[in-house]
Amino acid sequence: MPVEFLGIAATGDGSETTPRTTAAFDRDYTLRLARAHEDHGWDRVLFAYGAGSPEPAAAAAFLASKLDRLQILLAHRPNVSYPTFAAKTFATLDQISDGRLTVHFITGGNDHEQRREGDFLSKDERYQRTREYIGIVKKAWTSHEPFDHEGAHYRFHDFVSDVFPVQQPRPAVSFGGSSEAAYRAGGAEADIFCLWGEPLARTAEQIERVKEAARAAGRTDVPRIQVAFRPIIAPTEELAWEKAHRTVAAIKDRRAAGDGARRRPAGDQPENTGSQRLLEIAEAGERYDRALWTPTAAATGAAGNSTALVGTPETVAAALLDYYDLGVDILSARGYALVDDAIDFGRYVIPIVREEVARRDAAKAAAAAEAAERAEHDRHQLIALQA
C-alpha cells in the first residue's frame, strides 16, 4: 500500500527547544516552512489548533493559494463554531486548495484548554458532541437538498449549503485518541485514525482496537492508521544520540525558564489518555524496539506528539518501516528545528522509506500473481483429470 508523510505547518518558528523569534503568524515563515516540505517529498502538513493561536483555516487558505501540490490537514475543535458554518468553511477551503483538504476533528483532552474558549462540557459529553458534529458536517458536504437536525447538541431546520467540496463525495475525516471513547468515535466516523508513537506491540494493540470499533459501528471498511513521531537524525548513531540528549536538555531548560514551552499549567498532570500512556511508557523505559526514545515525551509532560525516533536516516527509516508493517500508512514526523529538520528528513529518510515500500509492494504483487498463476494451473490440471 502507498505510504504518506505528514509534516507540520507552523506559523511561527518556535518549538519546545527554541523560543519564537517571529510573530505568532508570520507569512514569510509559514510559506518558507511549507515550501521546505513541498520541495522535499512530503505529502501534507498539519495546521494545528490551540486556544489563542492563529486561526488555522485562514492560515491554511493562505498557504493553499501559494502552493500547488502540498496537501492540508486542518485541525478543528467542534466547540469553536457551529457545524453548518464549519462545513461551509471546509468546503470553501477545499475549493481554494483544489481538493487538497483533510479535516482533523479534535474532541479536546484537557478541560483547562477547552475552557479557555468557553467549552465547559465533560470529556464524555465532548465525544458525544464530536460524533454529532462530524455527522452534520458530512451531510452538509454531500446533501444538495435542505435538511433538518434535532440532536443532543445541535438543532437547525432547512439547511443546505451553496458551496461543496471539490473532493467527491467529500474530504477525508481524521480523528485521534487513545481512550475507549476515542476508539468508538473514531472507529465509527474517521477515514484516518491518528496515534502517537508508542512501542510496536502497544501500537498493534491500538490498531486492533480501532478495527474492532469500526466493526462494532457496522462498517465494512476500517480507518487508515497514522502514527506520529519526533525524529532526531544525524549522519552517525553517535552524533544522533548526542543530538538527542542536547534536545532533551534544551526542552528542560525552556520548561525551567517558564518561557512558553509548557502547554499545560505548571504541575498539572495530563487528563487525556494518550499523554498518560506516553508517560507510563517513558517511566517504564527510555528505549524501545529499533529506535523509539521516550525522554523527549517525559521532558514535555507528554504534551502532544513527543516520542522520538533516534538514529541515522537508515535506522529511522527502518523503524518507520516496522510501523508500516503493522498497517500504518501515514507517517507523521516533526523535528525541533522545523525548517532544517523538515529538509533533512525529506532528503535522507523519506526516499529510503518510499523505495523500500515500493520494493515490498512489488514483491507482494509478484507473489500474488505467482499464486494466482499456480491456482489457475492447478485448476486446468483438475479439469483435465476429470475429463
mmCIF file of C-alpha atoms in Angstrom:
data_model
loop_
_atom_site.group_PDB
_atom_site.id
_atom_site.type_symbol
_atom_site.label_atom_id
_atom_site.label_comp_id
_atom_site.label_asym_id
_atom_site.label_seq_id
_atom_site.Cartn_x
_atom_site.Cartn_y
_atom_site.Cartn_z
ATOM 1 C CA MET A 1 0.000 0.000 0.000
ATOM 2 C CA PRO A 2 1.276 3.554 -0.623
ATOM 3 C CA VAL A 3 2.842 5.419 2.277
ATOM 4 C CA GLU A 4 2.298 9.112 3.021
ATOM 5 C CA PHE A 5 4.263 11.620 5.069
ATOM 6 C CA LEU A 6 2.710 14.330 7.220
ATOM 7 C CA GLY A 7 4.694 17.327 8.483
ATOM 8 C CA ILE A 8 3.836 20.457 10.418
ATOM 9 C CA ALA A 9 2.585 23.807 9.106
ATOM 10 C CA ALA A 10 3.759 26.059 11.922
ATOM 11 C CA THR A 11 3.048 29.783 11.532
ATOM 12 C CA GLY A 12 5.977 30.815 13.754
ATOM 13 C CA ASP A 13 9.474 29.469 14.335
ATOM 14 C CA GLY A 14 9.308 28.433 17.991
ATOM 15 C CA SER A 15 9.443 24.861 19.266
ATOM 16 C CA GLU A 16 9.913 23.024 22.544
ATOM 17 C CA THR A 17 13.644 23.712 22.281
ATOM 18 C CA THR A 18 13.748 27.246 20.866
ATOM 19 C CA PRO A 19 11.843 30.426 21.783
ATOM 20 C CA ARG A 20 9.882 32.009 18.965
ATOM 21 C CA THR A 21 11.543 34.914 17.162
ATOM 22 C CA THR A 22 8.719 35.580 14.694
ATOM 23 C CA ALA A 23 5.194 36.847 15.191
ATOM 24 C CA ALA A 24 2.582 34.205 16.021
ATOM 25 C CA PHE A 25 1.547 34.355 12.373
ATOM 26 C CA ASP A 26 4.467 35.170 10.124
ATOM 27 C CA ARG A 27 3.565 34.975 6.426
ATOM 28 C CA ASP A 28 7.142 34.538 5.234
ATOM 29 C CA TYR A 29 7.995 31.841 7.757
ATOM 30 C CA THR A 30 4.737 29.952 7.178
ATOM 31 C CA LEU A 31 5.431 29.836 3.445
ATOM 32 C CA ARG A 32 9.125 29.010 3.907
ATOM 33 C CA LEU A 33 8.359 26.011 6.120
ATOM 34 C CA ALA A 34 5.622 24.773 3.791
ATOM 35 C CA ARG A 35 7.915 25.028 0.771
ATOM 36 C CA ALA A 36 10.561 23.062 2.671
ATOM 37 C CA HIS A 37 8.009 20.266 2.915
ATOM 38 C CA GLU A 38 6.662 20.529 -0.632
ATOM 39 C CA ASP A 39 10.140 20.613 -2.155
ATOM 40 C CA HIS A 40 11.426 17.619 -0.187
ATOM 41 C CA GLY A 41 8.892 14.879 -0.745
ATOM 42 C CA TRP A 42 6.295 15.414 1.968
ATOM 43 C CA ASP A 43 2.621 14.789 1.129
ATOM 44 C CA ARG A 44 0.777 17.100 3.542
ATOM 45 C CA VAL A 45 1.204 19.365 6.529
ATOM 46 C CA LEU A 46 -0.867 19.800 9.669
ATOM 47 C CA PHE A 47 -2.316 23.138 10.704
ATOM 48 C CA ALA A 48 -2.703 22.508 14.426
ATOM 49 C CA TYR A 49 -5.222 24.163 16.743
ATOM 50 C CA GLY A 50 -4.606 25.895 20.058
ATOM 51 C CA ALA A 51 -6.593 28.371 22.099
ATOM 52 C CA GLY A 52 -5.177 31.792 21.338
ATOM 53 C CA SER A 53 -3.141 30.565 18.364
ATOM 54 C CA PRO A 54 -3.598 31.906 14.821
ATOM 55 C CA GLU A 55 -6.790 30.632 13.212
ATOM 56 C CA PRO A 56 -5.707 27.558 11.241
ATOM 57 C CA ALA A 57 -8.311 27.649 8.451
ATOM 58 C CA ALA A 58 -7.281 31.155 7.437
ATOM 59 C CA ALA A 59 -3.600 30.199 7.583
ATOM 60 C CA ALA A 60 -4.330 27.099 5.504
ATOM 61 C CA ALA A 61 -6.172 29.182 2.899
ATOM 62 C CA PHE A 62 -3.147 31.474 2.648
ATOM 63 C CA LEU A 63 -0.866 28.514 2.098
ATOM 64 C CA ALA A 64 -3.191 26.797 -0.370
ATOM 65 C CA SER A 65 -3.208 29.922 -2.534
ATOM 66 C CA LYS A 66 0.613 29.910 -2.692
ATOM 67 C CA LEU A 67 1.471 26.245 -3.237
ATOM 68 C CA ASP A 68 0.211 23.814 -5.857
ATOM 69 C CA ARG A 69 0.900 20.295 -4.538
ATOM 70 C CA LEU A 70 1.168 20.186 -0.761
ATOM 71 C CA GLN A 71 -1.963 18.810 0.885
ATOM 72 C CA ILE A 72 -3.509 20.246 4.044
ATOM 73 C CA LEU A 73 -4.609 18.571 7.272
ATOM 74 C CA LEU A 74 -6.706 21.136 9.121
ATOM 75 C CA ALA A 75 -7.272 20.657 12.842
ATOM 76 C CA HIS A 76 -10.640 21.821 14.132
ATOM 77 C CA ARG A 77 -12.345 21.824 17.528
ATOM 78 C CA PRO A 78 -16.134 21.475 17.414
ATOM 79 C CA ASN A 79 -16.629 23.911 20.286
ATOM 80 C CA VAL A 80 -15.411 26.921 18.299
ATOM 81 C CA SER A 81 -18.040 27.072 15.541
ATOM 82 C CA TYR A 82 -21.443 25.722 14.564
ATOM 83 C CA PRO A 83 -21.180 22.623 12.337
ATOM 84 C CA THR A 84 -23.057 24.125 9.381
ATOM 85 C CA PHE A 85 -20.692 27.108 9.396
ATOM 86 C CA ALA A 86 -17.679 24.812 9.713
ATOM 87 C CA ALA A 87 -18.880 22.668 6.786
ATOM 88 C CA LYS A 88 -19.018 25.764 4.555
ATOM 89 C CA THR A 89 -15.579 26.863 5.744
ATOM 90 C CA PHE A 90 -14.092 23.457 4.936
ATOM 91 C CA ALA A 91 -15.841 23.243 1.550
ATOM 92 C CA THR A 92 -14.560 26.707 0.628
ATOM 93 C CA LEU A 93 -11.037 25.740 1.653
ATOM 94 C CA ASP A 94 -11.273 22.560 -0.396
ATOM 95 C CA GLN A 95 -12.220 24.762 -3.362
ATOM 96 C CA ILE A 96 -9.310 27.144 -2.705
ATOM 97 C CA SER A 97 -6.878 24.221 -2.458
ATOM 98 C CA ASP A 98 -8.391 22.379 -5.449
ATOM 99 C CA GLY A 99 -9.241 19.310 -3.391
ATOM 100 C CA ARG A 100 -6.229 19.099 -1.088
ATOM 101 C CA LEU A 101 -8.045 19.242 2.269
ATOM 102 C CA THR A 102 -8.411 16.688 5.071
ATOM 103 C CA VAL A 103 -10.089 17.765 8.332
ATOM 104 C CA HIS A 104 -8.828 16.556 11.705
ATOM 105 C CA PHE A 105 -11.507 16.817 14.393
ATOM 106 C CA ILE A 106 -10.234 17.402 17.943
ATOM 107 C CA THR A 107 -12.520 16.496 20.826
ATOM 108 C CA GLY A 108 -10.197 18.029 23.418
ATOM 109 C CA GLY A 109 -8.411 16.143 26.171
ATOM 110 C CA ASN A 110 -7.731 18.968 28.613
ATOM 111 C CA ASP A 111 -10.501 20.782 30.492
ATOM 112 C CA HIS A 112 -8.377 23.877 31.144
ATOM 113 C CA GLU A 113 -7.547 24.295 27.454
ATOM 114 C CA GLN A 114 -11.168 23.771 26.411
ATOM 115 C CA ARG A 115 -12.468 26.313 28.927
ATOM 116 C CA ARG A 116 -10.160 28.953 27.506
ATOM 117 C CA GLU A 117 -12.669 29.209 24.669
ATOM 118 C CA GLY A 118 -15.840 28.667 26.635
ATOM 119 C CA ASP A 119 -16.188 24.882 26.442
ATOM 120 C CA PHE A 120 -17.355 23.514 29.804
ATOM 121 C CA LEU A 121 -18.632 20.098 28.703
ATOM 122 C CA SER A 122 -17.233 16.961 30.302
ATOM 123 C CA LYS A 123 -14.926 14.707 28.289
ATOM 124 C CA ASP A 124 -17.702 12.165 27.613
ATOM 125 C CA GLU A 125 -20.050 14.951 26.525
ATOM 126 C CA ARG A 126 -17.376 16.320 24.209
ATOM 127 C CA TYR A 127 -17.023 12.974 22.468
ATOM 128 C CA GLN A 128 -20.793 12.762 22.010
ATOM 129 C CA ARG A 129 -20.772 16.261 20.561
ATOM 130 C CA THR A 130 -17.895 15.453 18.210
ATOM 131 C CA ARG A 131 -19.686 12.444 16.725
ATOM 132 C CA GLU A 132 -22.825 14.512 16.187
ATOM 133 C CA TYR A 133 -20.757 17.360 14.725
ATOM 134 C CA ILE A 134 -18.910 15.141 12.234
ATOM 135 C CA GLY A 135 -22.172 13.599 11.074
ATOM 136 C CA ILE A 136 -23.641 17.035 10.384
ATOM 137 C CA VAL A 137 -20.528 18.196 8.516
ATOM 138 C CA LYS A 138 -20.514 15.095 6.343
ATOM 139 C CA LYS A 139 -24.181 15.566 5.483
ATOM 140 C CA ALA A 140 -23.699 19.277 4.725
ATOM 141 C CA TRP A 141 -20.842 18.353 2.369
ATOM 142 C CA THR A 142 -22.947 15.855 0.425
ATOM 143 C CA SER A 143 -26.605 16.897 0.654
ATOM 144 C CA HIS A 144 -27.932 19.124 -2.117
ATOM 145 C CA GLU A 145 -31.375 19.165 -0.550
ATOM 146 C CA PRO A 146 -32.306 21.110 2.621
ATOM 147 C CA PHE A 147 -32.295 19.020 5.802
ATOM 148 C CA ASP A 148 -33.220 19.381 9.459
ATOM 149 C CA HIS A 149 -31.312 18.202 12.506
ATOM 150 C CA GLU A 150 -32.530 17.554 16.048
ATOM 151 C CA GLY A 151 -29.686 16.293 18.226
ATOM 152 C CA ALA A 152 -28.311 16.431 21.737
ATOM 153 C CA HIS A 153 -26.052 19.373 20.946
ATOM 154 C CA TYR A 154 -27.302 20.931 17.700
ATOM 155 C CA ARG A 155 -30.675 21.858 16.285
ATOM 156 C CA PHE A 156 -31.498 23.537 12.985
ATOM 157 C CA HIS A 157 -34.079 23.458 10.207
ATOM 158 C CA ASP A 158 -33.919 23.616 6.416
ATOM 159 C CA PHE A 159 -30.153 23.963 5.967
ATOM 160 C CA VAL A 160 -28.489 23.478 2.600
ATOM 161 C CA SER A 161 -25.079 24.737 1.597
ATOM 162 C CA ASP A 162 -24.314 26.566 -1.634
ATOM 163 C CA VAL A 163 -20.633 25.573 -1.578
ATOM 164 C CA PHE A 164 -19.441 21.974 -1.864
ATOM 165 C CA PRO A 165 -16.008 20.351 -1.731
ATOM 166 C CA VAL A 166 -14.005 19.593 -4.838
ATOM 167 C CA GLN A 167 -13.387 16.086 -3.494
ATOM 168 C CA GLN A 168 -16.221 13.677 -4.077
ATOM 169 C CA PRO A 169 -18.102 12.515 -2.230
ATOM 170 C CA ARG A 170 -16.297 14.576 0.452
ATOM 171 C CA PRO A 171 -12.907 15.323 2.044
ATOM 172 C CA ALA A 172 -11.453 12.730 4.390
ATOM 173 C CA VAL A 173 -12.097 12.969 8.130
ATOM 174 C CA SER A 174 -9.215 12.465 10.540
ATOM 175 C CA PHE A 175 -9.567 11.673 14.248
ATOM 176 C CA GLY A 176 -7.247 10.751 17.100
ATOM 177 C CA GLY A 177 -7.111 9.488 20.645
ATOM 178 C CA SER A 178 -6.283 6.522 22.843
ATOM 179 C CA SER A 179 -9.302 6.251 25.128
ATOM 180 C CA GLU A 180 -12.241 3.891 24.770
ATOM 181 C CA ALA A 181 -14.432 6.858 23.823
ATOM 182 C CA ALA A 182 -11.920 7.878 21.146
ATOM 183 C CA TYR A 183 -11.824 4.388 19.656
ATOM 184 C CA ARG A 184 -15.636 4.307 19.497
ATOM 185 C CA ALA A 185 -15.988 7.752 17.938
ATOM 186 C CA GLY A 186 -13.093 7.441 15.531
ATOM 187 C CA GLY A 187 -13.890 3.851 14.673
ATOM 188 C CA ALA A 188 -17.373 4.954 13.668
ATOM 189 C CA GLU A 189 -16.615 8.209 11.836
ATOM 190 C CA ALA A 190 -12.951 8.507 10.836
ATOM 191 C CA ASP A 191 -11.325 7.826 7.494
ATOM 192 C CA ILE A 192 -7.946 8.243 9.225
ATOM 193 C CA PHE A 193 -7.235 7.366 12.866
ATOM 194 C CA CYS A 194 -4.230 9.081 14.420
ATOM 195 C CA LEU A 195 -1.984 7.693 17.149
ATOM 196 C CA TRP A 196 1.108 8.983 18.918
ATOM 197 C CA GLY A 197 4.304 6.985 18.676
ATOM 198 C CA GLU A 198 4.289 4.067 21.104
ATOM 199 C CA PRO A 199 6.247 0.799 21.106
ATOM 200 C CA LEU A 200 5.327 -1.551 18.291
ATOM 201 C CA ALA A 201 3.401 -4.025 20.440
ATOM 202 C CA ARG A 202 1.253 -1.324 22.012
ATOM 203 C CA THR A 203 0.657 0.311 18.636
ATOM 204 C CA ALA A 204 -0.517 -3.026 17.240
ATOM 205 C CA GLU A 205 -2.957 -3.318 20.155
ATOM 206 C CA GLN A 206 -4.363 0.141 19.439
ATOM 207 C CA ILE A 207 -4.767 -0.596 15.743
ATOM 208 C CA GLU A 208 -6.775 -3.690 16.622
ATOM 209 C CA ARG A 209 -8.966 -1.652 18.974
ATOM 210 C CA VAL A 210 -9.710 0.808 16.166
ATOM 211 C CA LYS A 211 -10.633 -2.052 13.836
ATOM 212 C CA GLU A 212 -12.893 -3.585 16.476
ATOM 213 C CA ALA A 213 -14.618 -0.240 16.996
ATOM 214 C CA ALA A 214 -15.157 0.153 13.248
ATOM 215 C CA ARG A 215 -16.707 -3.320 13.035
ATOM 216 C CA ALA A 216 -18.885 -2.603 16.084
ATOM 217 C CA ALA A 217 -20.146 0.536 14.324
ATOM 218 C CA GLY A 218 -21.251 -1.584 11.378
ATOM 219 C CA ARG A 219 -18.512 -0.535 8.983
ATOM 220 C CA THR A 220 -17.202 -2.862 6.304
ATOM 221 C CA ASP A 221 -14.031 -0.787 5.941
ATOM 222 C CA VAL A 222 -11.554 0.383 8.584
ATOM 223 C CA PRO A 223 -9.803 3.729 9.064
ATOM 224 C CA ARG A 224 -6.315 4.227 7.726
ATOM 225 C CA ILE A 225 -3.773 4.496 10.542
ATOM 226 C CA GLN A 226 -1.433 7.410 11.153
ATOM 227 C CA VAL A 227 1.345 7.420 13.776
ATOM 228 C CA ALA A 228 3.334 10.488 14.853
ATOM 229 C CA PHE A 229 6.968 10.807 15.943
ATOM 230 C CA ARG A 230 9.677 13.412 16.614
ATOM 231 C CA PRO A 231 12.659 12.137 14.583
ATOM 232 C CA ILE A 232 16.188 13.065 15.651
ATOM 233 C CA ILE A 233 18.633 12.131 12.893
ATOM 234 C CA ALA A 234 22.350 12.607 12.255
ATOM 235 C CA PRO A 235 24.983 11.053 9.947
ATOM 236 C CA THR A 236 26.147 8.569 12.620
ATOM 237 C CA GLU A 237 24.481 6.826 15.548
ATOM 238 C CA GLU A 238 26.845 8.547 17.979
ATOM 239 C CA LEU A 239 26.035 12.007 16.623
ATOM 240 C CA ALA A 240 22.306 11.227 16.640
ATOM 241 C CA TRP A 241 22.355 10.274 20.321
ATOM 242 C CA GLU A 242 24.424 13.336 21.202
ATOM 243 C CA LYS A 243 21.816 15.432 19.390
ATOM 244 C CA ALA A 244 19.021 13.632 21.221
ATOM 245 C CA HIS A 245 20.482 14.416 24.636
ATOM 246 C CA ARG A 246 21.055 18.056 23.642
ATOM 247 C CA THR A 247 17.419 18.210 22.563
ATOM 248 C CA VAL A 248 16.121 16.970 25.917
ATOM 249 C CA ALA A 249 18.403 19.376 27.754
ATOM 250 C CA ALA A 250 17.027 22.272 25.699
ATOM 251 C CA ILE A 251 13.438 21.204 26.407
ATOM 252 C CA LYS A 252 14.136 21.068 30.129
ATOM 253 C CA ASP A 253 15.852 24.467 30.056
ATOM 254 C CA ARG A 254 12.816 26.054 28.401
ATOM 255 C CA ARG A 255 10.437 24.489 30.883
ATOM 256 C CA ALA A 256 12.586 25.610 33.795
ATOM 257 C CA ALA A 257 12.668 29.153 32.410
ATOM 258 C CA GLY A 258 8.871 29.197 32.115
ATOM 259 C CA ASP A 259 9.124 30.946 28.738
ATOM 260 C CA GLY A 260 6.163 29.356 26.983
ATOM 261 C CA ALA A 261 7.374 25.817 26.419
ATOM 262 C CA ARG A 262 4.545 24.378 28.516
ATOM 263 C CA ARG A 263 1.154 23.550 27.051
ATOM 264 C CA ARG A 264 -0.449 22.943 30.443
ATOM 265 C CA PRO A 265 -0.353 24.929 33.671
ATOM 266 C CA ALA A 266 2.704 24.103 35.767
ATOM 267 C CA GLY A 267 2.315 20.962 37.860
ATOM 268 C CA ASP A 268 -0.777 19.701 36.058
ATOM 269 C CA GLN A 269 -0.941 16.029 35.143
ATOM 270 C CA PRO A 270 -2.351 15.187 31.693
ATOM 271 C CA GLU A 271 -6.050 14.385 31.565
ATOM 272 C CA ASN A 272 -6.024 12.747 28.142
ATOM 273 C CA THR A 273 -5.345 9.034 27.864
ATOM 274 C CA GLY A 274 -2.776 9.437 25.078
ATOM 275 C CA SER A 275 -0.439 11.557 27.209
ATOM 276 C CA GLN A 276 -0.960 9.288 30.202
ATOM 277 C CA ARG A 277 0.065 6.317 28.080
ATOM 278 C CA LEU A 278 3.216 8.081 26.854
ATOM 279 C CA LEU A 279 4.260 8.981 30.396
ATOM 280 C CA GLU A 280 3.646 5.408 31.533
ATOM 281 C CA ILE A 281 5.790 4.133 28.670
ATOM 282 C CA ALA A 282 8.525 6.680 29.464
ATOM 283 C CA GLU A 283 8.539 5.690 33.131
ATOM 284 C CA ALA A 284 8.900 2.031 32.198
ATOM 285 C CA GLY A 285 11.902 2.617 29.932
ATOM 286 C CA GLU A 286 13.822 5.033 27.731
ATOM 287 C CA ARG A 287 14.397 2.894 24.633
ATOM 288 C CA TYR A 288 12.071 0.552 22.785
ATOM 289 C CA ASP A 289 12.277 -1.524 19.640
ATOM 290 C CA ARG A 290 14.665 -0.261 16.992
ATOM 291 C CA ALA A 291 14.851 3.488 17.710
ATOM 292 C CA LEU A 292 11.939 4.705 19.869
ATOM 293 C CA TRP A 293 13.139 7.033 22.646
ATOM 294 C CA THR A 294 10.875 8.386 25.396
ATOM 295 C CA PRO A 295 12.812 11.107 27.314
ATOM 296 C CA THR A 296 11.521 13.767 24.911
ATOM 297 C CA ALA A 297 7.990 12.817 25.972
ATOM 298 C CA ALA A 298 8.887 12.776 29.658
ATOM 299 C CA ALA A 299 10.567 16.201 29.382
ATOM 300 C CA THR A 300 7.434 17.828 27.936
ATOM 301 C CA GLY A 301 4.980 16.015 30.188
ATOM 302 C CA ALA A 302 3.847 14.138 27.061
ATOM 303 C CA ALA A 303 2.353 17.322 25.655
ATOM 304 C CA GLY A 304 1.190 16.046 22.297
ATOM 305 C CA ASN A 305 3.316 14.215 19.757
ATOM 306 C CA SER A 306 6.525 13.845 21.753
ATOM 307 C CA THR A 307 8.229 10.444 21.454
ATOM 308 C CA ALA A 308 11.377 10.416 19.334
ATOM 309 C CA LEU A 309 12.966 8.108 16.798
ATOM 310 C CA VAL A 310 16.741 8.469 17.135
ATOM 311 C CA GLY A 311 19.497 7.362 14.785
ATOM 312 C CA THR A 312 20.917 7.661 11.316
ATOM 313 C CA PRO A 313 18.494 8.149 8.422
ATOM 314 C CA GLU A 314 18.786 4.439 7.708
ATOM 315 C CA THR A 315 17.928 3.496 11.308
ATOM 316 C CA VAL A 316 14.959 5.870 11.500
ATOM 317 C CA ALA A 317 13.696 4.715 8.096
ATOM 318 C CA ALA A 318 13.891 1.099 9.225
ATOM 319 C CA ALA A 319 11.979 1.974 12.394
ATOM 320 C CA LEU A 320 9.246 3.666 10.356
ATOM 321 C CA LEU A 321 9.030 0.602 8.136
ATOM 322 C CA ASP A 322 8.435 -1.508 11.245
ATOM 323 C CA TYR A 323 5.287 0.557 11.837
ATOM 324 C CA TYR A 324 4.371 0.291 8.166
ATOM 325 C CA ASP A 325 4.477 -3.488 8.554
ATOM 326 C CA LEU A 326 1.856 -3.153 11.321
ATOM 327 C CA GLY A 327 -0.514 -1.437 8.884
ATOM 328 C CA VAL A 328 0.471 2.206 9.393
ATOM 329 C CA ASP A 329 0.427 4.003 6.047
ATOM 330 C CA ILE A 330 0.574 7.656 7.167
ATOM 331 C CA LEU A 331 3.779 8.601 8.975
ATOM 332 C CA SER A 332 3.741 11.911 10.824
ATOM 333 C CA ALA A 333 7.107 13.459 11.663
ATOM 334 C CA ARG A 334 8.190 16.784 13.110
ATOM 335 C CA GLY A 335 11.615 17.847 14.271
ATOM 336 C CA TYR A 336 12.610 20.653 16.626
ATOM 337 C CA ALA A 337 14.417 22.965 14.199
ATOM 338 C CA LEU A 338 11.352 22.956 11.998
ATOM 339 C CA VAL A 339 12.682 24.052 8.602
ATOM 340 C CA ASP A 340 16.068 22.336 8.761
ATOM 341 C CA ASP A 341 14.636 19.123 10.157
ATOM 342 C CA ALA A 342 11.882 19.020 7.519
ATOM 343 C CA ILE A 343 14.524 19.359 4.788
ATOM 344 C CA ASP A 344 16.855 16.745 6.291
ATOM 345 C CA PHE A 345 14.063 14.234 6.882
ATOM 346 C CA GLY A 346 12.780 14.800 3.364
ATOM 347 C CA ARG A 347 16.216 14.394 1.813
ATOM 348 C CA TYR A 348 17.524 11.452 3.793
ATOM 349 C CA VAL A 349 14.648 9.454 5.317
ATOM 350 C CA ILE A 350 11.610 9.733 3.054
ATOM 351 C CA PRO A 351 13.376 8.362 -0.087
ATOM 352 C CA ILE A 352 14.570 5.285 1.822
ATOM 353 C CA VAL A 353 11.090 4.527 3.128
ATOM 354 C CA ARG A 354 9.380 5.109 -0.215
ATOM 355 C CA GLU A 355 11.885 2.933 -2.087
ATOM 356 C CA GLU A 356 11.539 0.076 0.386
ATOM 357 C CA VAL A 357 7.734 0.314 0.418
ATOM 358 C CA ALA A 358 7.717 0.185 -3.380
ATOM 359 C CA ARG A 359 10.044 -2.840 -3.317
ATOM 360 C CA ARG A 360 7.854 -4.652 -0.768
ATOM 361 C CA ASP A 361 4.672 -3.833 -2.650
ATOM 362 C CA ALA A 362 6.200 -5.085 -5.891
ATOM 363 C CA ALA A 363 7.291 -8.304 -4.175
ATOM 364 C CA LYS A 364 3.792 -8.804 -2.750
ATOM 365 C CA ALA A 365 2.225 -8.184 -6.152
ATOM 366 C CA ALA A 366 4.613 -10.645 -7.784
ATOM 367 C CA ALA A 367 3.888 -13.268 -5.122
ATOM 368 C CA ALA A 368 0.146 -12.764 -5.550
ATOM 369 C CA ALA A 369 0.454 -13.091 -9.326
ATOM 370 C CA GLU A 370 2.521 -16.260 -8.942
ATOM 371 C CA ALA A 371 -0.046 -17.730 -6.546
ATOM 372 C CA ALA A 372 -2.858 -16.904 -8.959
ATOM 373 C CA GLU A 373 -0.938 -18.496 -11.812
ATOM 374 C CA ARG A 374 -0.360 -21.662 -9.773
ATOM 375 C CA ALA A 375 -4.042 -21.803 -8.832
ATOM 376 C CA GLU A 376 -5.056 -21.449 -12.481
ATOM 377 C CA HIS A 377 -2.568 -24.157 -13.479
ATOM 378 C CA ASP A 378 -3.941 -26.474 -10.789
ATOM 379 C CA ARG A 379 -7.494 -25.757 -11.931
ATOM 380 C CA HIS A 380 -6.649 -26.710 -15.530
ATOM 381 C CA GLN A 381 -4.964 -29.898 -14.347
ATOM 382 C CA LEU A 382 -8.023 -30.837 -12.310
ATOM 383 C CA ILE A 383 -10.291 -30.240 -15.317
ATOM 384 C CA ALA A 384 -8.026 -32.440 -17.451
ATOM 385 C CA LEU A 385 -8.088 -35.251 -14.903
ATOM 386 C CA GLN A 386 -11.858 -35.089 -14.611
ATOM 387 C CA ALA A 387 -12.184 -35.268 -18.374
#
